Short mmCIF file of C-alpha atoms and ligand atoms in Angstrom, two decimals:
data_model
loop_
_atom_site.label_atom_id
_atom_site.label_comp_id
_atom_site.label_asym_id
_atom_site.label_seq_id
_atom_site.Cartn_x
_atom_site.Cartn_y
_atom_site.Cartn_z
CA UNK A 827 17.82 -31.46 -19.09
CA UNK A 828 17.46 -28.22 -20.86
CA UNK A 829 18.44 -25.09 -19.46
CA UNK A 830 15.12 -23.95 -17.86
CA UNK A 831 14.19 -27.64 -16.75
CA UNK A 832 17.60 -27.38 -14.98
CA UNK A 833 16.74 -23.62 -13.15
CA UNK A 834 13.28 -25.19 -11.97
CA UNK A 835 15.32 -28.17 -10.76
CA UNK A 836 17.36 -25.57 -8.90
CA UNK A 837 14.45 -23.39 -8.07
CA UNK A 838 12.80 -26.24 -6.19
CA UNK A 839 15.93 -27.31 -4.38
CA UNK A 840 17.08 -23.98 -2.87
CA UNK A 841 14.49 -21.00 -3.14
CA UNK A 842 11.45 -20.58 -0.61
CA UNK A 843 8.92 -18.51 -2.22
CA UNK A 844 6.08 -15.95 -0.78
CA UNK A 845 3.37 -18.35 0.12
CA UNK A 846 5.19 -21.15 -0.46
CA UNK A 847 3.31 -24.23 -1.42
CA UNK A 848 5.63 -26.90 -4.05
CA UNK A 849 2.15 -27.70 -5.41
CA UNK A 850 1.28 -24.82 -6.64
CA UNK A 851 4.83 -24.32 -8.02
CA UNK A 852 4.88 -27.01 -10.66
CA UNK A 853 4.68 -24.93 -13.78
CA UNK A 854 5.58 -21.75 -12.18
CA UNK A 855 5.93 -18.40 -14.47
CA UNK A 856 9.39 -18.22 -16.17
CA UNK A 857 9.37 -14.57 -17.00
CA UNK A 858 13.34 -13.74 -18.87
CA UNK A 859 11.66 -10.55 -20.30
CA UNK A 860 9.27 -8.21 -20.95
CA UNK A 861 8.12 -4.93 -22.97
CA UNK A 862 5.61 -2.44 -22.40
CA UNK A 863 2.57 -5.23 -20.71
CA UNK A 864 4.18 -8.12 -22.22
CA UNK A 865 5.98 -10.41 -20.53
CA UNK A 866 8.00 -12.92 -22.47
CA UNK A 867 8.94 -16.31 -20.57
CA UNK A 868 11.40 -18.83 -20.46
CA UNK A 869 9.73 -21.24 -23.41
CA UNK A 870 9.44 -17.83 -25.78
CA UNK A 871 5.56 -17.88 -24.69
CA UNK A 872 4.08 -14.31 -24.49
CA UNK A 873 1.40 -13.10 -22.59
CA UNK A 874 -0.19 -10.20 -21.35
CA UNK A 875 1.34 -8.72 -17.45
CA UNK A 876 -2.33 -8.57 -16.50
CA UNK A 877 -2.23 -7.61 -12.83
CA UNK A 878 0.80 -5.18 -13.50
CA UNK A 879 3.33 -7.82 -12.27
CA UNK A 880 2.03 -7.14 -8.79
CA UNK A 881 0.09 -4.09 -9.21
CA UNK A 882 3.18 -2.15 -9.12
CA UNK A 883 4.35 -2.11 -13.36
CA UNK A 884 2.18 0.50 -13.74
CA UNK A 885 4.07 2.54 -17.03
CA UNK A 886 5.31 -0.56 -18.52
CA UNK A 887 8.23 -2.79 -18.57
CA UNK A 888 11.29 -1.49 -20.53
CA UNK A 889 11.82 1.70 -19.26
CA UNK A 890 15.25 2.26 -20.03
CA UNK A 891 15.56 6.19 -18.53
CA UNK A 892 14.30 4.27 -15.38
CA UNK A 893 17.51 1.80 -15.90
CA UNK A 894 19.85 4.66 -16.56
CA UNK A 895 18.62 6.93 -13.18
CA UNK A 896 19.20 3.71 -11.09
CA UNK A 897 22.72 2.70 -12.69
CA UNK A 898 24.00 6.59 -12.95
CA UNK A 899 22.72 6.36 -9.03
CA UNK A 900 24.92 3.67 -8.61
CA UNK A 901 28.17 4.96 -10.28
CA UNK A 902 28.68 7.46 -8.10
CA UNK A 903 27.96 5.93 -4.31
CA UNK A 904 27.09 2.75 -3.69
CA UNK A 905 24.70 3.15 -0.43
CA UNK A 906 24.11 7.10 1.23
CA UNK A 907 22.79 6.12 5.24
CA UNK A 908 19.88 8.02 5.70
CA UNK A 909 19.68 7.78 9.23
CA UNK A 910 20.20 10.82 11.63
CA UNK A 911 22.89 12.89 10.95
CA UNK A 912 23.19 11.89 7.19
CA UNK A 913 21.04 12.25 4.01
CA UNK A 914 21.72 11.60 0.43
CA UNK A 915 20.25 13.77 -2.49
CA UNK A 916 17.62 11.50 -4.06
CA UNK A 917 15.96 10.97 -0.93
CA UNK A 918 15.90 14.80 -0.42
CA UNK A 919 14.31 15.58 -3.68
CA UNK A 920 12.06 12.66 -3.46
CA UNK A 921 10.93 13.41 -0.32
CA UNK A 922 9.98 16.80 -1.79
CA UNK A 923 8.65 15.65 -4.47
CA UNK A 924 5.68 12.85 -2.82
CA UNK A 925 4.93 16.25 -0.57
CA UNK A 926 4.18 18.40 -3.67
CA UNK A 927 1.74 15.67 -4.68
CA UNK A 928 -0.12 14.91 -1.53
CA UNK A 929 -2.56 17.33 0.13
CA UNK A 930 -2.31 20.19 1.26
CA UNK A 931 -1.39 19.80 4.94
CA UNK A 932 1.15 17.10 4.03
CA UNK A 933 4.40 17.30 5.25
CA UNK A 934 7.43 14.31 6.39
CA UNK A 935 8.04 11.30 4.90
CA UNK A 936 9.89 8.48 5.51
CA UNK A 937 11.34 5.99 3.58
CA UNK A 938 10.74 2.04 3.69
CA UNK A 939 11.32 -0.81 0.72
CA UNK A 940 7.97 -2.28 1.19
CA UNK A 941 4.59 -1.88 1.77
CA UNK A 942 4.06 -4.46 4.81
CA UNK A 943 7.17 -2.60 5.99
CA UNK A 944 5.49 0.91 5.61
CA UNK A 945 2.46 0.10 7.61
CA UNK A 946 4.85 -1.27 10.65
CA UNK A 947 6.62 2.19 10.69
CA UNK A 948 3.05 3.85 10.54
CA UNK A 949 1.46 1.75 13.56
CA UNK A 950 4.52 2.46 15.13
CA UNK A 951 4.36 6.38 14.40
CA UNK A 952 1.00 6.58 15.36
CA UNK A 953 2.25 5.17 18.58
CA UNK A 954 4.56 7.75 19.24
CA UNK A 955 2.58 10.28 18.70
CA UNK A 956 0.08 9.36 20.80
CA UNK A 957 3.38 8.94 23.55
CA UNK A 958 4.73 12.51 22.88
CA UNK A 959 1.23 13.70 23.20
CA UNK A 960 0.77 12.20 26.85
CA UNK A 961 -1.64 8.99 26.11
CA UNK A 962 0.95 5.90 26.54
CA UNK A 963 -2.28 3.70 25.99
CA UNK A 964 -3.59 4.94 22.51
CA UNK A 965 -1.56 1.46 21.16
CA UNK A 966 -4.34 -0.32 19.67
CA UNK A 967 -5.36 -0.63 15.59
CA UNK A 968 -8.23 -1.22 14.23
CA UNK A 969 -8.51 -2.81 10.12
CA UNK A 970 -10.92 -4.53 8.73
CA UNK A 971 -11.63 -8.20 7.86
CA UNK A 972 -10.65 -9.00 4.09
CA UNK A 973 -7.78 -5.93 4.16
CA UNK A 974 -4.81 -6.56 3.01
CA UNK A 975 -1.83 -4.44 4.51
CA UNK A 976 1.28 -7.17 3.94
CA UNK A 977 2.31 -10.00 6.06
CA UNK A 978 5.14 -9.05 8.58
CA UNK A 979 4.07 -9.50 11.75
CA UNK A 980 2.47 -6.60 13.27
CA UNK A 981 1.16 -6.18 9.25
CA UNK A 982 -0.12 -9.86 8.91
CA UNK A 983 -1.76 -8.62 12.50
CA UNK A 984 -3.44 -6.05 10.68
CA UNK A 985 -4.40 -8.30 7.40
CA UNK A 986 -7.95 -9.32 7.66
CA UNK A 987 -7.53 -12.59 5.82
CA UNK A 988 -7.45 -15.77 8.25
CA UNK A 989 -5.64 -17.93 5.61
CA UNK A 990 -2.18 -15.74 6.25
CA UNK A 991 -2.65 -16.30 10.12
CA UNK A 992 -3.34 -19.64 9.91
CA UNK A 993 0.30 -20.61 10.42
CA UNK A 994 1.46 -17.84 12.30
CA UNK A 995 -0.41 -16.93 14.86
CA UNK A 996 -0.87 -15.71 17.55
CA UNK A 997 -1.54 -12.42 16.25
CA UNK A 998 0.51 -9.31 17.86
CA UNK A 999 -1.66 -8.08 20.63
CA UNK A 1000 -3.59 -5.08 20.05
CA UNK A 1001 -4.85 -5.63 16.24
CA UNK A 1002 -8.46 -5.72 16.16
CA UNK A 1003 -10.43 -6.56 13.47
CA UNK A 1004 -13.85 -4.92 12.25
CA UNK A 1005 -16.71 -5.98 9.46
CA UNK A 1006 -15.29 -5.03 5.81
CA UNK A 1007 -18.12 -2.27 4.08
CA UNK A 1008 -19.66 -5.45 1.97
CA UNK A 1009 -19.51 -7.66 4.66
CA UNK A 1010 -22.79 -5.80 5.60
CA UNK A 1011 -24.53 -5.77 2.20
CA UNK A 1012 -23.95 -9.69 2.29
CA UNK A 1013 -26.23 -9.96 5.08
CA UNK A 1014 -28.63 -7.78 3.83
CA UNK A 1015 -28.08 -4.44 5.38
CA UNK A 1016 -30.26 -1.81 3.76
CA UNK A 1017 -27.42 1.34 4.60
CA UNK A 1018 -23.80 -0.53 4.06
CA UNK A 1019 -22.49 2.70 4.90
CA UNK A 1020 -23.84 3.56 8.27
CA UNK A 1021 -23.88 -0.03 9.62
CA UNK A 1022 -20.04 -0.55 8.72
CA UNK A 1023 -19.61 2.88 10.24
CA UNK A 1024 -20.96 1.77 13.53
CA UNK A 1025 -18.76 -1.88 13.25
CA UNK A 1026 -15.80 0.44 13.72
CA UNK A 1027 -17.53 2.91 16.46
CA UNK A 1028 -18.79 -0.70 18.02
CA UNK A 1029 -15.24 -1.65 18.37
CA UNK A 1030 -14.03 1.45 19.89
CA UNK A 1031 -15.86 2.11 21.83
CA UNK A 1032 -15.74 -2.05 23.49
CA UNK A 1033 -11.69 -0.90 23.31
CA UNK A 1034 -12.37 2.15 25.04
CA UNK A 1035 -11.32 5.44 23.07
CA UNK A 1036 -8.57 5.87 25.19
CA UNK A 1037 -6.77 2.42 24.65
CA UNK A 1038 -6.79 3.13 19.90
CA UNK A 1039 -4.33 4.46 18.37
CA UNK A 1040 -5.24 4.48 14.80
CA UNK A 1041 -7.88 2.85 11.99
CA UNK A 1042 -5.72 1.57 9.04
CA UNK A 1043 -7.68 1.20 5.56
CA UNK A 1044 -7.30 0.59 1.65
CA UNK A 1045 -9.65 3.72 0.53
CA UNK A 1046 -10.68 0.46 -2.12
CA UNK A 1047 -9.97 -2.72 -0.54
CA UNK A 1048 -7.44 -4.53 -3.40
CA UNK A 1049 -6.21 -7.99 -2.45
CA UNK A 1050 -9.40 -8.58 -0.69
CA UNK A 1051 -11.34 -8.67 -3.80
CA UNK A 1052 -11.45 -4.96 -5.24
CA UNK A 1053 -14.16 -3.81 -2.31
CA UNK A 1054 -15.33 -0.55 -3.06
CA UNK A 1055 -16.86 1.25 -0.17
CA UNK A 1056 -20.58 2.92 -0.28
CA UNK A 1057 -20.54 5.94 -0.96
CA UNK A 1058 -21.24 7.55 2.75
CA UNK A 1059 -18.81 4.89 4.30
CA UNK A 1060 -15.53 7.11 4.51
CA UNK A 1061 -17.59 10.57 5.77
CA UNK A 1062 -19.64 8.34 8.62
CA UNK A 1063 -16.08 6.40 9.19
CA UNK A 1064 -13.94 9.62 9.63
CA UNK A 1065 -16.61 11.05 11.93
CA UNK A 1066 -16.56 8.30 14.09
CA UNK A 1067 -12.44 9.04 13.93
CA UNK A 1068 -12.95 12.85 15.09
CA UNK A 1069 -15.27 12.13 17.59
CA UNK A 1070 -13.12 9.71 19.57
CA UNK A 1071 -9.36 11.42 18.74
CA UNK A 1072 -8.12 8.36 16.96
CA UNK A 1073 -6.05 8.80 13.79
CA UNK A 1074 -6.60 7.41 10.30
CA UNK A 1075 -3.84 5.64 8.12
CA UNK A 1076 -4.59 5.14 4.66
CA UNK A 1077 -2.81 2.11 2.95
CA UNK A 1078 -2.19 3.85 -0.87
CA UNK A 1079 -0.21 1.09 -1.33
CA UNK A 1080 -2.51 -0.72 -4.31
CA UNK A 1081 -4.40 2.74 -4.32
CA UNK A 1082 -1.73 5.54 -4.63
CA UNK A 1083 -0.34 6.41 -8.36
CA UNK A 1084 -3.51 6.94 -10.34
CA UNK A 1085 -5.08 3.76 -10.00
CA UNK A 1086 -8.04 5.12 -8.69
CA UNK A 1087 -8.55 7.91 -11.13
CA UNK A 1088 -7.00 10.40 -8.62
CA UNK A 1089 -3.55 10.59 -7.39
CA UNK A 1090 -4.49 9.05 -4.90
CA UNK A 1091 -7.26 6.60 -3.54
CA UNK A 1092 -7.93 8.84 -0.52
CA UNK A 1093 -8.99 12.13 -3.10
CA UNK A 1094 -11.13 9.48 -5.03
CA UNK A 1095 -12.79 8.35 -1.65
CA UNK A 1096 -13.18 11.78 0.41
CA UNK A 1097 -10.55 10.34 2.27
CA UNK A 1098 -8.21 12.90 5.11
CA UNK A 1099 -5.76 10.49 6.35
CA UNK A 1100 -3.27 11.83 8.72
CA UNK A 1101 -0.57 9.04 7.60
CA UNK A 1102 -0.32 7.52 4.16
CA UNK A 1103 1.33 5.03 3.30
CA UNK A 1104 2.49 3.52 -0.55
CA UNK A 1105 4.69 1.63 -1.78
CA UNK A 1106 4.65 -0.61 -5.00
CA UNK A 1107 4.07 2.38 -7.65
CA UNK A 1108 6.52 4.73 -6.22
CA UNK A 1109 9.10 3.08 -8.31
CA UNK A 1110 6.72 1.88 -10.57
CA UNK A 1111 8.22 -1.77 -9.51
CA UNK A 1112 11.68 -0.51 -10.97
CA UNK A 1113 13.44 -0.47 -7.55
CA UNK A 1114 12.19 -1.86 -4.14
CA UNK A 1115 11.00 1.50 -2.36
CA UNK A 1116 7.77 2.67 -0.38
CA UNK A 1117 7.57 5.23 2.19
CA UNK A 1118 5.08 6.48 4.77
CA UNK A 1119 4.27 9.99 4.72
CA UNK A 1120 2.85 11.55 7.49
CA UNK A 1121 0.43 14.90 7.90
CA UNK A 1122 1.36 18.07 9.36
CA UNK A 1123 -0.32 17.06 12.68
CA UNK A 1124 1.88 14.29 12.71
CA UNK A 1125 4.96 15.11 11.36
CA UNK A 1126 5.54 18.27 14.26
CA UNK A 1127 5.58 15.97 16.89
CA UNK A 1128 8.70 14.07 14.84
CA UNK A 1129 10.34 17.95 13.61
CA UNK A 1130 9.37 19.85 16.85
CA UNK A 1131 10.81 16.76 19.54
CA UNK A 1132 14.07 18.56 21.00
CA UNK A 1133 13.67 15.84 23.88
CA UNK A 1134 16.88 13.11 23.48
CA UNK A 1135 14.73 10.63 25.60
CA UNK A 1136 11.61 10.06 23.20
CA UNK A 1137 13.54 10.41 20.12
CA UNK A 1138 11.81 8.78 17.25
CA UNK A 1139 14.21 4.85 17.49
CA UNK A 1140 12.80 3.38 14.64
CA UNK A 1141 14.74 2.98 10.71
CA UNK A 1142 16.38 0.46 8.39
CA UNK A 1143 19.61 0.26 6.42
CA UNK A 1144 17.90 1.07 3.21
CA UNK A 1145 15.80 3.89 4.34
CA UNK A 1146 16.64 6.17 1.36
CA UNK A 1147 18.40 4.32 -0.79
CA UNK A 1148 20.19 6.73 -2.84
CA UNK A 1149 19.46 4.70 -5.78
CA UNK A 1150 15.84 3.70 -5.24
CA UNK A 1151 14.95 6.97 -4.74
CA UNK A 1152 16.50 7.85 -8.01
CA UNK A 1153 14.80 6.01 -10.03
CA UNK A 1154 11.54 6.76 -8.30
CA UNK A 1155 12.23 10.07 -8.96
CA UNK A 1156 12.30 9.45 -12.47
CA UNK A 1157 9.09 7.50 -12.22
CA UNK A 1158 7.24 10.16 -10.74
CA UNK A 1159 8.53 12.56 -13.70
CA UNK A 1160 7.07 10.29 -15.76
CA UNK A 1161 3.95 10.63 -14.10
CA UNK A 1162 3.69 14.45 -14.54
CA UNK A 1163 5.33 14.59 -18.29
CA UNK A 1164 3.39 11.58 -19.70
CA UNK A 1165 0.16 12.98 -17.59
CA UNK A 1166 0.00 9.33 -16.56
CA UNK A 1167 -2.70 9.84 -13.82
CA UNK A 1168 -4.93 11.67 -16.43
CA UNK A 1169 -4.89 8.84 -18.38
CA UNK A 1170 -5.96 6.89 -15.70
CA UNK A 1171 -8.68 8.55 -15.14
CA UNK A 1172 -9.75 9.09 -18.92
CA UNK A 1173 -9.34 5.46 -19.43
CA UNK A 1174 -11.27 4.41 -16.63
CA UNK A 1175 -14.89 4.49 -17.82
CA UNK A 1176 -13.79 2.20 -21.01
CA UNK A 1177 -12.03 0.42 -18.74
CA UNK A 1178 -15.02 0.02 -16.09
CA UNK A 1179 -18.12 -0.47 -19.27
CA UNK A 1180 -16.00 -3.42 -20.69
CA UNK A 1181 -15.86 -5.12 -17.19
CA UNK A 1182 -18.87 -4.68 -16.73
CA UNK A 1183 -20.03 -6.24 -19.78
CA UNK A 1184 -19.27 -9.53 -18.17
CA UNK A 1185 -22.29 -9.34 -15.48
CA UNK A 1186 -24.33 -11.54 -18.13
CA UNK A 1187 -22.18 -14.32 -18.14
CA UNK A 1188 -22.78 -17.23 -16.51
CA UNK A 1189 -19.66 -17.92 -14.40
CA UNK A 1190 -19.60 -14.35 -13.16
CA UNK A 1191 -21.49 -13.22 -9.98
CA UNK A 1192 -20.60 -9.67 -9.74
CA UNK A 1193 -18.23 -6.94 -11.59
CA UNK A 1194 -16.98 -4.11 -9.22
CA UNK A 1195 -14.33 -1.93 -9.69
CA UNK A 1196 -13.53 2.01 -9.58
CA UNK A 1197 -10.81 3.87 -11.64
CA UNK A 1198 -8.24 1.06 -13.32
CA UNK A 1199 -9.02 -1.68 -10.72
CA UNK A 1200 -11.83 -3.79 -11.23
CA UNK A 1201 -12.75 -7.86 -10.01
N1 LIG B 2176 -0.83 -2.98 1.53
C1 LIG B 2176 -1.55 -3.31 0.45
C2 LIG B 2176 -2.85 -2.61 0.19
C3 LIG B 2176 -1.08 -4.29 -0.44
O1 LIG B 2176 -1.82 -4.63 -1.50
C4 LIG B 2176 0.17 -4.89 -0.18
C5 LIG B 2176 0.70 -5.91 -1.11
O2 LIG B 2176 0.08 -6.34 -2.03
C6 LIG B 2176 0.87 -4.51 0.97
C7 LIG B 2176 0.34 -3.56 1.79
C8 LIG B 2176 2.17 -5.16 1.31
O3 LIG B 2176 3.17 -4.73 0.48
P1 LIG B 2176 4.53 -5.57 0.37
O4 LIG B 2176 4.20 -6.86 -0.28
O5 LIG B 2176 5.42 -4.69 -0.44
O6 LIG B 2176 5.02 -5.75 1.76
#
């Protein structure tokens, strides 16, 4: 048995993967190495990283400054706890740094490893501040059927795609699921944007105002199939949000980094979240780190809370990772040297005629796409 045969052997033997299946991991992608958006595997076969390993490569593999920020990182402390009453530089500056690229009332962030992870610490924060601001029973989120927000459990909760409850269920009480935008244009719906618009107001209102918390979206639905909204569908949504007090987190985490055409999905979408949350990008899939960052709204019920008793209880060891944050640090100076999200943009009508050029063929029943992401 050759080398690789003999991994795969191992492979099989020991390693559960994410959505296991040992069917579907016969002939499973060897990658060894890569360069730029090719990746080279384990028989010397290349081929092109088409998804951006998992939408998160998105400058290319072989960054070697990337490399170098992590390992330098590394040299000099091995782990900095960022948990009260300690910080570490990199998270500092980084933490700066995601601010100065948000929107203008932007203001704390806090610092995960994963996306799924990120929208549990925003349900929870939207929690508390609905606790510090005296209404105990705004619990409740709302998402949308075909989203994809990751697959921890109050995350899978939120996930609008049956196939990852399937196994798992019962869902965590309190996630409740509304009509995706297209769902409505499937059944024929003359104005997808105001009928999807009412789907959420319908739910809120059977919830009762008083009982919701927050609406968590993808300002373009990825994983679900690259749904891009109407274009009245995030105005009629967010007035639906003011009238009834309920706040709005915006899952960046396929959306955030340019991929849009904006910095992020919510400026490409009209989109005033009061939490955000990303994740793959922000390292640029270098280093596992995401974060959630929070509006000003938000964030002074976390800076202004001099009360011991509803301190904010929630963190993990690697919140901050001194070295994580390093290299994402680097990756967002990327981002501003190499004008990476102008390029994104520029590109994005080439990018968007040539999909489109498929709508002829046969086996294809629809192109749709905005910015760099397209199905
Ligand atoms: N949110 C969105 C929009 C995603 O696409 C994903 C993953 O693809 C997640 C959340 C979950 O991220 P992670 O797999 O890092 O937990």
């Amino acid at each position: 048995m050759d080398g690789t045969a003999q991994l795969l052997d191992i492979d099989r033997r020991y390693l559960v993967h994410p959505l296991h299946h040992p069917e579907e991991h016969k002939t499973p992608l060897f990658v060894v190495s890569a360069h730029g958006a090719m990746l080279r595997d384990a028989d010397g076969r290349e081929v092109i990283d088409g998804l951006s390993g998992l939408w998160n490569v998105n400058i290319g593999h072989g960054r070697g400054e990337l490399a170098d920020a992590a390992a330098e990182q590394m040299r000099k402390v091995a782990f900095a706890s960022a948990y009260v009453g300690a910080t570490n530089e990199p998270a500092i500056r980084l933490g700066e740094k995601i601010v100065k690229h948000a929107y203008a009332n932007s203001s704390g962030v806090y610092f995960t490893t994963a996306g799924a992870e990120s929208n549990e610490a925003a349900f929870k924060t939207a929690r508390y501040y609905w606790k510090v601001k005296d209404k105990p029973n705004k619990i409740k989120i709302i998402s949308r059927i075909h989203a994809y927000h990751g697959v921890t459990m109050a995350a899978m909760s939120a996930t609008g795609m049956s196939a990852y409850h399937k196994m798992f269920g019962p869902l965590v009480p309190g996630f409740i699921q509304v009509a995706a935008p297209y769902a409505y244009r499937w059944q024929g719906n003359e104005e997808p944007g105001i009928g999807a618009a009412e789907a959420v107001e319908k739910a809120i209102l059977a919830e009762g105002p008083d009982t919701v918390a927050a609406v968590i979206a993808e300002p373009v639905m990825g994983a679900g199939g690259v749904i891009v909204p109407p274009r009245t569908y995030w105005d009629k949504i967010q007035a639906v949000l003011r009238k009834y007090d309920i706040l709005l987190v915006a899952d960046e985490v396929i959306c955030g980094f340019g991929r849009t055409g904006s910095f992020w999905g919510s400026e490409t979408f009209g989109m005033k979240p009061d939490i955000v949350t990303m994740a793959k990008q922000l390292s640029a899939g270098f280093m596992p780190i995401a974060a959630v960052m929070m509006n000003q709204r938000v964030y002074e019920v976390l800076r202004e809370n001099s009360n011991r008793n509803v301190s904010f209880a929630h963190g993990i060891t690697y919140s901050g990772h001194p070295a994580s944050a390093a290299c994402a640090l680097e990756v967002l100076k990327i981002y501003e040297e190499q004008k990476i999200i102008d390029r994104a943009r520029d590109l994005a009508p080439h990018f968007l005629r040539q999909l489109h050029s498929f709508a002829d063929h046969p086996l294809v029943g629809e192109c749709r796409g905005v910015g760099l992401v397209g199905a």
